[in-house]
Amino acid sequence: RCEHASQYEVVTSSGADGYVVIKCPGGLHVVFTYFAPDRSPVYERGGSRHPMDVLQYLLDSLRSRGPLLLMGDFNARCGAGDDRVNPAVDELVEQIGVVSELRRAHRAALPPRAAVADQGTNSRGVELITFMQVEDVVLLNGRVAGAGNGGYTYHATKGVPGSSTPDLCLATADMFEQWGSHIVLDVGPQHLHPDFDHLPLMLTLSPVAYGCTGPALAAP
């Protein structure tokens, strides 16, 4: 960690809104997030913006800088929701005079998500699926290679039953188009600590594909 730390730059962060943005060697920006559950007091007190507003701000601020990866605990359950947009819908939107500024050509070739363990959804998950459709963002859970990918990332501890997948990895379309076939997303087989109820996520990007000669890019 000490050997490679100087290659990474903290671009911006917000404790109140739950994110930190890191610029990696080669120009890739990675956003690490934690968004509290919808009923959290932090929203009632007005101390944090709504997660969708935060994501919109981050995309608007960072998209022009190049490929962008977002990962962390979104507290969003997307189930088997499809983040792909039907090309016919895009064509209809353009016919009525709304010209999309986003590149959607990749949608036709975007592979569907494989079978996902968590079929449940919550309101934020539904919002997030719609957000990804509109903003041309791709959900990597269940879509790219990796041990345990598509499985649960949360197992309740202390005798309370329940499993879900609130921990997600998202990529902008240009990031997925450029490197999607070289991404591996692994879900840890066990908790990092007995008191943790979330499994670790690790994304590895081939250094050859990424255009560097150092170690593979990995984001826990």
mmCIF file of N, CA, C and O in Angstrom, residues 27-81:
data_model
loop_
_atom_site.group_PDB
_atom_site.id
_atom_site.type_symbol
_atom_site.label_atom_id
_atom_site.label_comp_id
_atom_site.label_asym_id
_atom_site.label_seq_id
_atom_site.Cartn_x
_atom_site.Cartn_y
_atom_site.Cartn_z
ATOM 1 N N GLY A 27 -5.748 7.733 -15.266
ATOM 2 C CA GLY A 27 -6.868 8.654 -15.406
ATOM 3 C C GLY A 27 -8.220 8.147 -14.968
ATOM 4 O O GLY A 27 -9.185 8.904 -14.944
ATOM 5 N N LEU A 28 -8.344 6.853 -14.644
ATOM 6 C CA LEU A 28 -9.632 6.329 -14.190
ATOM 7 C C LEU A 28 -9.980 6.914 -12.832
ATOM 8 O O LEU A 28 -9.160 6.929 -11.911
ATOM 9 N N HIS A 29 -11.206 7.423 -12.698
ATOM 10 C CA HIS A 29 -11.700 7.927 -11.423
ATOM 11 C C HIS A 29 -12.598 6.865 -10.781
ATOM 12 O O HIS A 29 -13.456 6.279 -11.447
ATOM 13 N N VAL A 30 -12.390 6.629 -9.500
ATOM 14 C CA VAL A 30 -13.191 5.660 -8.746
ATOM 15 C C VAL A 30 -13.873 6.392 -7.602
ATOM 16 O O VAL A 30 -13.223 7.109 -6.834
ATOM 17 N N VAL A 31 -15.194 6.207 -7.495
ATOM 18 C CA VAL A 31 -15.974 6.793 -6.405
ATOM 19 C C VAL A 31 -16.322 5.683 -5.425
ATOM 20 O O VAL A 31 -16.955 4.693 -5.800
ATOM 21 N N PHE A 32 -15.899 5.829 -4.180
ATOM 22 C CA PHE A 32 -16.276 4.895 -3.123
ATOM 23 C C PHE A 32 -17.414 5.529 -2.331
ATOM 24 O O PHE A 32 -17.316 6.692 -1.923
ATOM 25 N N THR A 33 -18.488 4.770 -2.121
ATOM 26 C CA THR A 33 -19.690 5.346 -1.533
ATOM 27 C C THR A 33 -20.179 4.571 -0.327
ATOM 28 O O THR A 33 -19.949 3.366 -0.187
ATOM 29 N N TYR A 34 -20.841 5.277 0.549
ATOM 30 C CA TYR A 34 -21.736 4.669 1.539
ATOM 31 C C TYR A 34 -22.946 5.573 1.641
ATOM 32 O O TYR A 34 -22.839 6.736 2.059
ATOM 33 N N PHE A 35 -24.104 5.035 1.247
ATOM 34 C CA PHE A 35 -25.348 5.773 1.369
ATOM 35 C C PHE A 35 -26.194 5.115 2.447
ATOM 36 O O PHE A 35 -26.478 3.915 2.369
ATOM 37 N N ALA A 36 -26.587 5.878 3.440
ATOM 38 C CA ALA A 36 -27.388 5.348 4.537
ATOM 39 C C ALA A 36 -28.760 4.887 4.031
ATOM 40 O O ALA A 36 -29.234 5.350 2.984
ATOM 41 N N PRO A 37 -29.413 3.972 4.744
ATOM 42 C CA PRO A 37 -30.764 3.541 4.345
ATOM 43 C C PRO A 37 -31.721 4.726 4.254
ATOM 44 O O PRO A 37 -31.506 5.772 4.896
ATOM 45 N N ASP A 38 -32.781 4.553 3.480
ATOM 46 C CA ASP A 38 -33.720 5.649 3.234
ATOM 47 C C ASP A 38 -34.293 6.257 4.510
ATOM 48 O O ASP A 38 -34.544 7.454 4.573
ATOM 49 N N ARG A 39 -34.534 5.428 5.516
ATOM 50 C CA ARG A 39 -35.159 5.924 6.746
ATOM 51 C C ARG A 39 -34.146 6.406 7.775
ATOM 52 O O ARG A 39 -34.498 6.658 8.929
ATOM 53 N N SER A 40 -32.911 6.564 7.384
ATOM 54 C CA SER A 40 -31.876 7.011 8.315
ATOM 55 C C SER A 40 -32.147 8.437 8.792
ATOM 56 O O SER A 40 -32.599 9.287 8.019
ATOM 57 N N PRO A 41 -31.862 8.729 10.057
ATOM 58 C CA PRO A 41 -32.042 10.096 10.586
ATOM 59 C C PRO A 41 -31.204 11.146 9.870
ATOM 60 O O PRO A 41 -31.530 12.330 9.940
ATOM 61 N N VAL A 42 -30.130 10.735 9.187
ATOM 62 C CA VAL A 42 -29.281 11.736 8.525
ATOM 63 C C VAL A 42 -30.061 12.493 7.459
ATOM 64 O O VAL A 42 -29.773 13.667 7.190
ATOM 65 N N TYR A 43 -31.058 11.852 6.848
ATOM 66 C CA TYR A 43 -31.859 12.540 5.843
ATOM 67 C C TYR A 43 -32.938 13.403 6.499
ATOM 68 O O TYR A 43 -33.275 14.476 6.005
ATOM 69 N N GLU A 44 -33.462 12.924 7.609
ATOM 70 C CA GLU A 44 -34.491 13.694 8.313
ATOM 71 C C GLU A 44 -33.922 14.990 8.868
ATOM 72 O O GLU A 44 -34.597 16.017 8.920
ATOM 73 N N ARG A 45 -32.654 14.951 9.289
ATOM 74 C CA ARG A 45 -32.023 16.150 9.836
ATOM 75 C C ARG A 45 -31.519 17.085 8.736
ATOM 76 O O ARG A 45 -31.078 18.196 9.017
ATOM 77 N N GLY A 46 -31.549 16.628 7.504
ATOM 78 C CA GLY A 46 -31.073 17.456 6.413
ATOM 79 C C GLY A 46 -29.566 17.511 6.307
ATOM 80 O O GLY A 46 -29.016 18.386 5.634
ATOM 81 N N GLY A 47 -28.890 16.573 6.964
ATOM 82 C CA GLY A 47 -27.439 16.590 6.937
ATOM 83 C C GLY A 47 -26.846 15.962 5.696
ATOM 84 O O GLY A 47 -25.665 16.162 5.398
ATOM 85 N N SER A 48 -27.646 15.193 4.962
ATOM 86 C CA SER A 48 -27.147 14.520 3.763
ATOM 87 C C SER A 48 -28.136 14.689 2.629
ATOM 88 O O SER A 48 -29.357 14.669 2.839
ATOM 89 N N ARG A 49 -27.612 14.839 1.424
ATOM 90 C CA ARG A 49 -28.469 14.907 0.246
ATOM 91 C C ARG A 49 -28.960 13.522 -0.122
ATOM 92 O O ARG A 49 -28.369 12.507 0.253
ATOM 93 N N HIS A 50 -30.036 13.467 -0.887
ATOM 94 C CA HIS A 50 -30.560 12.193 -1.354
ATOM 95 C C HIS A 50 -29.514 11.514 -2.225
ATOM 96 O O HIS A 50 -28.839 12.174 -3.036
ATOM 97 N N PRO A 51 -29.335 10.186 -2.078
ATOM 98 C CA PRO A 51 -28.307 9.486 -2.853
ATOM 99 C C PRO A 51 -28.389 9.708 -4.356
ATOM 100 O O PRO A 51 -27.354 9.811 -5.030
ATOM 101 N N MET A 52 -29.590 9.785 -4.922
ATOM 102 C CA MET A 52 -29.695 10.003 -6.362
ATOM 103 C C MET A 52 -29.187 11.393 -6.748
ATOM 104 O O MET A 52 -28.592 11.566 -7.815
ATOM 105 N N ASP A 53 -29.406 12.375 -5.863
ATOM 106 C CA ASP A 53 -28.882 13.715 -6.121
ATOM 107 C C ASP A 53 -27.356 13.715 -6.051
ATOM 108 O O ASP A 53 -26.678 14.404 -6.829
ATOM 109 N N VAL A 54 -26.807 12.938 -5.113
ATOM 110 C CA VAL A 54 -25.356 12.839 -4.989
ATOM 111 C C VAL A 54 -24.763 12.183 -6.232
ATOM 112 O O VAL A 54 -23.767 12.656 -6.795
ATOM 113 N N LEU A 55 -25.378 11.088 -6.686
ATOM 114 C CA LEU A 55 -24.887 10.405 -7.883
ATOM 115 C C LEU A 55 -24.963 11.311 -9.109
ATOM 116 O O LEU A 55 -24.056 11.325 -9.944
ATOM 117 N N GLN A 56 -26.050 12.073 -9.212
ATOM 118 C CA GLN A 56 -26.185 12.991 -10.343
ATOM 119 C C GLN A 56 -25.083 14.041 -10.313
ATOM 120 O O GLN A 56 -24.469 14.354 -11.345
ATOM 121 N N TYR A 57 -24.816 14.572 -9.130
ATOM 122 C CA TYR A 57 -23.748 15.566 -8.982
ATOM 123 C C TYR A 57 -22.391 14.977 -9.372
ATOM 124 O O TYR A 57 -21.600 15.609 -10.089
ATOM 125 N N LEU A 58 -22.112 13.762 -8.914
ATOM 126 C CA LEU A 58 -20.825 13.133 -9.211
ATOM 127 C C LEU A 58 -20.674 12.875 -10.708
ATOM 128 O O LEU A 58 -19.606 13.121 -11.277
ATOM 129 N N LEU A 59 -21.724 12.388 -11.348
ATOM 130 C CA LEU A 59 -21.645 12.147 -12.796
ATOM 131 C C LEU A 59 -21.450 13.457 -13.554
ATOM 132 O O LEU A 59 -20.617 13.533 -14.467
ATOM 133 N N ASP A 60 -22.210 14.474 -13.183
ATOM 134 C CA ASP A 60 -22.085 15.763 -13.860
ATOM 135 C C ASP A 60 -20.688 16.350 -13.681
ATOM 136 O O ASP A 60 -20.155 17.008 -14.580
ATOM 137 N N SER A 61 -20.089 16.121 -12.521
ATOM 138 C CA SER A 61 -18.786 16.703 -12.213
ATOM 139 C C SER A 61 -17.632 15.919 -12.823
ATOM 140 O O SER A 61 -16.601 16.506 -13.186
ATOM 141 N N LEU A 62 -17.791 14.607 -12.940
ATOM 142 C CA LEU A 62 -16.655 13.756 -13.269
ATOM 143 C C LEU A 62 -16.717 13.109 -14.649
ATOM 144 O O LEU A 62 -15.692 12.662 -15.167
ATOM 145 N N ARG A 63 -17.893 13.048 -15.253
ATOM 146 C CA ARG A 63 -18.014 12.320 -16.521
ATOM 147 C C ARG A 63 -17.086 12.878 -17.597
ATOM 148 O O ARG A 63 -16.503 12.117 -18.383
ATOM 149 N N SER A 64 -16.907 14.185 -17.623
ATOM 150 C CA SER A 64 -16.077 14.783 -18.659
ATOM 151 C C SER A 64 -14.593 14.452 -18.494
ATOM 152 O O SER A 64 -13.796 14.656 -19.409
ATOM 153 N N ARG A 65 -14.220 13.944 -17.339
ATOM 154 C CA ARG A 65 -12.814 13.624 -17.085
ATOM 155 C C ARG A 65 -12.429 12.238 -17.579
ATOM 156 O O ARG A 65 -11.263 11.855 -17.508
ATOM 157 N N GLY A 66 -13.417 11.475 -18.050
ATOM 158 C CA GLY A 66 -13.100 10.152 -18.577
ATOM 159 C C GLY A 66 -13.877 9.052 -17.871
ATOM 160 O O GLY A 66 -14.840 9.324 -17.147
ATOM 161 N N PRO A 67 -13.471 7.806 -18.061
ATOM 162 C CA PRO A 67 -14.177 6.658 -17.479
ATOM 163 C C PRO A 67 -14.315 6.792 -15.962
ATOM 164 O O PRO A 67 -13.415 7.285 -15.279
ATOM 165 N N LEU A 68 -15.445 6.308 -15.469
ATOM 166 C CA LEU A 68 -15.761 6.468 -14.051
ATOM 167 C C LEU A 68 -16.335 5.165 -13.504
ATOM 168 O O LEU A 68 -17.185 4.532 -14.128
ATOM 169 N N LEU A 69 -15.864 4.791 -12.325
ATOM 170 C CA LEU A 69 -16.329 3.590 -11.628
ATOM 171 C C LEU A 69 -16.873 4.011 -10.277
ATOM 172 O O LEU A 69 -16.269 4.847 -9.592
ATOM 173 N N LEU A 70 -18.031 3.459 -9.886
ATOM 174 C CA LEU A 70 -18.630 3.756 -8.591
ATOM 175 C C LEU A 70 -18.886 2.453 -7.861
ATOM 176 O O LEU A 70 -19.490 1.531 -8.421
ATOM 177 N N MET A 71 -18.440 2.370 -6.621
ATOM 178 C CA MET A 71 -18.654 1.122 -5.899
ATOM 179 C C MET A 71 -18.772 1.384 -4.396
ATOM 180 O O MET A 71 -18.210 2.334 -3.869
ATOM 181 N N GLY A 72 -19.541 0.518 -3.731
ATOM 182 C CA GLY A 72 -19.703 0.645 -2.298
ATOM 183 C C GLY A 72 -21.058 0.145 -1.851
ATOM 184 O O GLY A 72 -21.761 -0.567 -2.578
ATOM 185 N N ASP A 73 -21.447 0.541 -0.648
ATOM 186 C CA ASP A 73 -22.723 0.143 -0.065
ATOM 187 C C ASP A 73 -23.758 1.200 -0.421
ATOM 188 O O ASP A 73 -23.796 2.272 0.170
ATOM 189 N N PHE A 74 -24.590 0.876 -1.402
ATOM 190 C CA PHE A 74 -25.628 1.797 -1.848
ATOM 191 C C PHE A 74 -26.919 1.643 -1.036
ATOM 192 O O PHE A 74 -27.826 2.429 -1.182
ATOM 193 N N ASN A 75 -27.000 0.576 -0.223
ATOM 194 C CA ASN A 75 -28.255 0.224 0.444
ATOM 195 C C ASN A 75 -29.395 0.183 -0.568
ATOM 196 O O ASN A 75 -30.517 0.624 -0.290
ATOM 197 N N ALA A 76 -29.087 -0.321 -1.750
ATOM 198 C CA ALA A 76 -30.062 -0.438 -2.837
ATOM 199 C C ALA A 76 -30.146 -1.889 -3.268
ATOM 200 O O ALA A 76 -29.123 -2.514 -3.558
ATOM 201 N N ARG A 77 -31.340 -2.424 -3.294
ATOM 202 C CA ARG A 77 -31.556 -3.790 -3.774
ATOM 203 C C ARG A 77 -32.221 -3.714 -5.151
ATOM 204 O O ARG A 77 -33.378 -3.305 -5.271
ATOM 205 N N CYS A 78 -31.462 -4.091 -6.168
ATOM 206 C CA CYS A 78 -31.932 -3.954 -7.556
ATOM 207 C C CYS A 78 -32.588 -5.219 -8.086
ATOM 208 O O CYS A 78 -33.154 -5.195 -9.182
ATOM 209 N N GLY A 79 -32.503 -6.326 -7.331
ATOM 210 C CA GLY A 79 -33.095 -7.569 -7.803
ATOM 211 C C GLY A 79 -32.579 -7.934 -9.180
ATOM 212 O O GLY A 79 -31.398 -7.821 -9.476
ATOM 213 N N ALA A 80 -33.478 -8.364 -10.044
ATOM 214 C CA ALA A 80 -33.117 -8.695 -11.421
ATOM 215 C C ALA A 80 -33.432 -7.542 -12.364
ATOM 216 O O ALA A 80 -33.574 -7.729 -13.573
ATOM 217 N N GLY A 81 -33.535 -6.333 -11.827
ATOM 218 C CA GLY A 81 -33.857 -5.168 -12.643
ATOM 219 C C GLY A 81 -32.900 -4.988 -13.796
ATOM 220 O O GLY A 81 -31.698 -5.220 -13.666
#
